[in-house]
XYZ file of C-alpha atoms in Angstrom:
366
model
C -0.228 0.030 -0.119
C 1.292 3.366 -0.991
C 0.476 5.596 2.262
C -1.190 8.762 2.554
C 1.786 10.055 4.049
C 5.040 8.138 6.074
C 5.613 10.399 9.002
C 8.404 7.673 9.532
C 9.991 8.297 6.476
C 9.634 12.550 6.776
C 10.972 12.155 9.907
C 13.954 9.216 9.513
C 16.714 11.908 7.914
C 16.716 13.697 11.150
C 17.336 11.096 13.321
C 20.582 11.785 14.429
C 20.090 15.405 14.714
C 16.764 14.774 16.317
C 19.174 12.306 19.435
C 21.347 14.954 19.591
C 19.233 17.592 20.419
C 16.743 15.813 22.421
C 19.912 15.030 24.973
C 20.982 18.703 25.256
C 17.337 19.555 26.141
C 17.669 16.842 28.409
C 20.714 18.120 29.618
C 20.043 21.731 30.326
C 17.668 20.919 33.223
C 15.214 23.836 31.518
C 11.856 22.246 29.570
C 9.575 25.393 29.362
C 10.061 28.502 27.585
C 14.112 28.194 27.306
C 16.702 28.059 25.406
C 15.383 26.012 22.419
C 11.985 27.793 22.030
C 13.774 31.459 22.302
C 16.025 30.208 19.462
C 13.449 28.973 17.480
C 11.263 31.889 17.118
C 13.922 34.289 16.213
C 14.495 31.803 13.216
C 11.045 31.124 12.275
C 10.305 35.002 12.587
C 13.182 35.798 10.307
C 12.146 32.961 7.857
C 8.844 34.602 8.101
C 9.778 37.709 7.781
C 8.338 39.260 10.671
C 9.416 41.044 14.342
C 7.830 38.263 16.146
C 6.677 35.173 16.696
C 5.386 33.687 19.872
C 5.155 30.028 20.235
C 2.310 27.781 21.468
C 1.017 24.712 22.141
C -1.126 24.474 18.799
C -2.576 26.351 15.706
C -5.802 26.762 17.548
C -4.525 28.221 20.473
C -2.619 30.590 17.837
C -5.419 31.859 16.088
C -7.509 32.111 19.566
C -4.894 33.643 21.255
C -4.657 36.719 18.391
C -8.208 37.300 18.806
C -7.868 37.375 22.404
C -5.419 39.669 21.900
C -7.072 42.331 19.870
C -9.203 42.116 23.029
C -7.051 42.790 25.347
C -5.662 46.264 23.392
C -9.332 47.045 23.198
C -9.063 46.882 19.498
C -12.428 43.861 19.533
C -14.786 43.172 21.659
C -16.885 39.447 22.572
C -20.019 39.383 19.759
C -17.581 41.554 16.796
C -17.962 39.366 13.502
C -15.001 37.938 12.061
C -15.018 36.585 8.502
C -13.700 33.816 7.614
C -14.101 31.133 4.459
C -17.335 28.406 5.235
C -14.432 25.777 3.811
C -11.802 25.022 5.999
C -11.249 23.142 8.200
C -13.614 23.791 11.725
C -10.871 25.004 13.791
C -10.539 28.154 11.818
C -14.108 28.446 12.817
C -13.854 27.244 16.032
C -10.985 29.743 17.302
C -13.514 33.025 16.530
C -16.219 30.847 18.604
C -14.011 30.755 21.658
C -12.534 33.936 21.651
C -16.029 35.152 21.795
C -16.635 36.500 18.320
C -19.117 35.739 15.288
C -18.041 33.638 12.854
C -19.737 35.137 9.423
C -18.915 32.235 6.758
C -18.054 33.026 2.977
C -18.138 31.051 0.038
C -15.194 30.046 -1.940
C -13.739 29.661 -5.145
C -14.562 26.227 -6.009
C -11.364 25.968 -8.553
C -9.013 27.343 -6.201
C -10.994 26.262 -2.877
C -10.233 29.528 -1.324
C -12.563 32.677 -0.243
C -14.269 34.435 -2.588
C -12.630 37.564 -2.316
C -15.578 39.374 -4.522
C -17.796 37.842 -1.682
C -16.081 39.217 1.371
C -17.313 42.858 1.062
C -20.961 41.990 0.813
C -20.704 40.642 4.804
C -19.293 43.201 5.648
C -21.456 45.156 8.375
C -20.740 47.979 11.573
C -19.757 44.987 13.150
C -16.985 43.323 11.523
C -13.252 43.405 13.067
C -11.609 41.313 10.973
C -10.739 39.103 7.701
C -9.599 35.604 8.582
C -7.968 34.294 5.245
C -7.473 30.437 5.674
C -4.866 29.810 3.132
C -6.054 26.368 2.354
C -4.517 23.086 1.247
C -1.004 25.195 1.167
C -2.069 27.930 -1.279
C -2.187 31.869 -0.519
C -5.552 33.611 -0.693
C -5.348 36.789 -2.741
C -3.769 38.422 0.152
C -3.404 42.124 -2.049
C -7.353 42.163 -2.725
C -8.313 40.728 1.042
C -5.543 43.553 2.510
C -6.851 46.128 0.353
C -10.697 45.247 1.252
C -9.225 45.058 4.822
C -8.019 48.616 5.088
C -10.916 50.165 3.312
C -13.457 49.143 6.161
C -10.640 49.759 8.617
C -10.614 45.314 9.784
C -7.834 43.801 11.387
C -6.308 40.886 8.845
C -5.644 37.614 10.737
C -4.019 34.241 8.410
C -4.879 30.939 9.094
C -1.167 30.002 7.696
C -2.384 26.256 9.206
C -1.185 24.423 6.252
C 0.894 26.777 4.328
C 4.533 27.235 5.829
C 6.468 28.669 3.627
C 4.555 30.238 0.421
C 5.608 33.079 -0.942
C 3.222 35.772 -3.024
C 4.699 39.096 -4.204
C 7.971 38.103 -2.703
C 6.644 37.784 0.964
C 6.023 34.598 2.976
C 3.196 32.894 4.828
C 2.987 34.533 8.561
C 3.991 38.018 6.902
C 0.643 38.727 5.052
C -1.779 40.207 7.289
C -1.516 41.740 10.624
C -1.161 38.416 12.118
C -1.128 34.681 11.373
C -1.568 31.277 13.245
C 0.735 28.401 12.588
C 0.092 24.618 13.657
C 2.839 22.413 14.071
C 0.913 19.387 14.199
C 3.258 16.156 12.587
C 1.514 16.413 9.529
C 2.102 19.645 8.461
C 4.833 20.687 6.100
C 7.102 21.976 9.114
C 5.656 19.475 11.418
C 6.850 18.528 14.685
C 6.908 15.303 16.675
C 3.736 16.382 19.091
C 1.578 19.143 19.036
C 2.524 22.759 18.308
C 1.966 26.311 16.827
C 2.805 29.497 16.439
C 1.708 33.288 15.947
C 3.825 35.930 13.753
C 3.328 39.597 13.996
C 4.782 43.433 13.330
C 2.936 44.509 15.852
C 5.009 45.001 18.877
C 2.044 45.697 21.724
C 0.342 42.666 19.771
C 3.266 40.340 20.697
C 4.114 41.840 24.125
C 0.222 40.800 25.038
C 0.676 37.591 23.457
C 3.896 36.863 25.611
C 2.297 36.950 28.544
C -1.412 35.487 27.273
C 0.020 32.610 26.458
C 1.719 31.645 29.503
C -1.266 32.955 32.696
C -1.413 35.997 31.758
C 2.167 36.745 33.268
C 5.333 38.134 32.029
C 6.760 38.141 35.212
C 6.037 34.973 37.608
C 3.264 34.975 40.124
C 2.510 38.414 38.421
C -0.561 38.386 36.147
C -1.722 41.069 33.939
C -4.494 39.243 32.193
C -6.436 36.084 32.551
C -4.336 33.908 30.285
C -4.173 30.315 29.627
C -1.576 27.673 29.139
C -0.529 26.942 25.967
C 3.580 27.083 25.522
C 5.802 24.646 23.057
C 8.140 23.032 24.744
C 11.689 22.665 24.613
C 11.967 19.163 23.082
C 9.505 20.604 19.954
C 10.975 24.061 19.774
C 14.420 21.500 18.732
C 13.073 19.231 16.845
C 10.838 22.490 14.900
C 14.447 24.532 14.667
C 16.271 20.994 12.954
C 13.512 20.924 10.527
C 13.396 24.215 9.826
C 16.219 24.559 8.265
C 15.081 22.150 5.283
C 11.703 23.422 4.777
C 11.834 25.455 1.348
C 13.900 22.290 -0.180
C 10.970 19.741 1.178
C 8.129 22.244 0.058
C 10.638 22.336 -3.296
C 9.953 18.262 -3.532
C 6.039 18.309 -2.584
C 5.762 20.964 -5.575
C 7.364 18.561 -7.960
C 5.043 15.930 -7.325
C 2.350 17.962 -7.903
C 3.600 19.483 -11.211
C 3.759 15.360 -12.285
C 0.105 14.822 -11.066
C -1.101 18.464 -12.725
C 0.687 17.392 -16.674
C 0.238 13.470 -16.550
C -2.814 13.016 -14.791
C -5.803 12.851 -17.962
C -9.496 11.765 -16.469
C -12.712 13.646 -16.992
C -13.870 12.387 -14.314
C -11.596 13.787 -12.203
C -10.703 17.354 -11.597
C -7.522 18.975 -10.787
C -7.319 21.854 -8.537
C -6.761 25.498 -9.932
C -3.027 27.295 -9.199
C -3.187 31.076 -9.712
C 0.700 31.043 -9.018
C 3.153 28.252 -8.227
C 5.463 29.947 -5.893
C 2.394 30.609 -3.376
C 1.427 26.770 -3.141
C 3.741 24.521 -0.953
C 1.038 21.532 -1.681
C 0.866 20.396 1.845
C -1.886 18.625 0.489
C -3.198 17.621 -3.437
C -6.862 17.764 -3.511
C -8.690 16.628 -6.356
C -12.864 16.452 -7.312
C -14.954 13.805 -8.056
C -18.958 13.623 -8.390
C -17.565 9.405 -7.718
C -15.594 10.052 -4.901
C -16.250 7.058 -2.680
C -16.056 4.772 -5.915
C -12.679 6.432 -6.261
C -11.107 5.979 -3.076
C -12.763 1.980 -3.035
C -10.839 1.667 -6.622
C -7.475 3.239 -5.055
C -7.427 1.216 -2.141
C -7.612 -1.676 -4.413
C -4.889 -0.602 -6.411
C -2.697 -0.545 -2.992
C -3.219 3.904 -3.149
C -3.902 5.019 0.435
C -5.926 8.520 0.416
C -7.859 10.704 3.000
C -10.856 12.682 2.385
C -10.316 16.684 3.534
C -12.835 17.187 4.814
C -16.022 15.199 4.608
C -18.315 17.434 6.210
C -18.965 21.120 6.367
C -18.132 23.034 9.323
C -21.834 24.355 9.047
C -22.923 20.990 8.717
C -21.457 19.815 11.742
C -23.504 18.884 15.163
C -21.563 22.064 16.754
C -22.397 24.616 14.819
C -26.434 23.856 14.467
C -27.248 27.122 14.560
C -25.729 27.612 11.054
C -27.373 24.792 9.292
C -30.204 26.909 7.946
C -27.601 29.041 6.165
C -26.717 27.892 2.111
C -23.020 27.439 1.047
C -23.848 24.949 -1.592
C -20.553 25.555 -3.199
C -19.168 24.588 0.352
C -20.981 21.590 0.091
C -20.082 20.495 -3.088
C -16.854 20.774 -2.576
C -16.733 18.548 1.196
C -19.081 15.795 -1.022
C -16.231 15.685 -3.705
C -12.841 16.065 -2.873
C -10.501 13.264 -2.069
C -6.421 14.235 -1.430
C -4.007 12.150 -3.359
C -0.326 11.150 -1.228
C 2.112 14.191 -1.767
C 4.970 14.749 0.553
C 8.676 15.318 0.367
C 9.632 11.765 -0.017
C 7.452 9.818 -1.783
C 8.889 7.389 -4.217
C 9.008 8.821 -8.264
C 7.720 5.372 -9.125
C 5.077 5.552 -6.498
C 3.735 8.536 -8.191
C 3.688 6.851 -11.238
C 1.982 3.941 -9.868
C -0.941 6.582 -8.294
C -0.677 8.417 -12.040
C -1.507 5.487 -14.087
C -4.471 4.173 -11.520
C -6.198 7.498 -11.869
C -6.065 7.452 -15.581
C -7.773 4.254 -15.737
C -10.136 4.736 -13.664
C -13.839 4.590 -15.122
């Protein structure tokens, strides 16, 4: 079976370095907010092209804390609205709800899966305080257009960069294209830890200072609490592992692009709709997602051919029990996407022969 994602293969080249930094962290006797975290934050901020990186426990916390930070600064309040794509992983929407704000869903572009920029302005009200674009599957949203709308209405732009580590648009990386950005380092991400992890990037000094306290019980100085914060901190071990892998992120992304290029060029089947790419540099192919009206049939067929696939995502957020208050809202394009998408194997370690086998199987599907 060709695996959808072989994490053992992805991490195998780093085993020696992982063991070395593991021993260094153990020997240091300092395991929370120490030298490794500080170094990773500096290195990741420099990589993204931002002044600040504030590491946290996971990607969901990253997005929640950005909004909580703006609330502490008086820029947002409970009940305010945040525009977010309807077609996304539920975490993008959960973050808004958990921070006490209201998600306002916008339909996607059916070809790119990304938020339809032309539909954003119609959803802006007097309560709108931010736009939260999601760089879904590894492709950047049209950030110039989004920032133009945000500037017109005085809104903050919060990037969900959980799937877009290293992608570039107009010479700037994901994480530096809005006012703040949330990243996930879940193991399957392009830059994945060996456990959970996340980070926030921003050029806003005041927001960064607030977030450093909020993630640490609301405290800059132990036992002195400025805010009603949380405990959301990247640990030293995961920071050390991420520092090792960060050095190879660009080359790993390029290998993903090479696999995607083969899929786009060599897949020839009228039953399968390929993703549209607006700018190759802006896509780091966290996922390669196709659409087909016969998804269950295709997935079963590929399994018989020895190819593992995954559905990202089978149920639209507004159709989840958690958001039953949105169930009567109509998002037909989002529902069409969630009913027809299938993710093919893609990674920086997948073998060329396996890609050939996958393409052959797909081209023979009827």
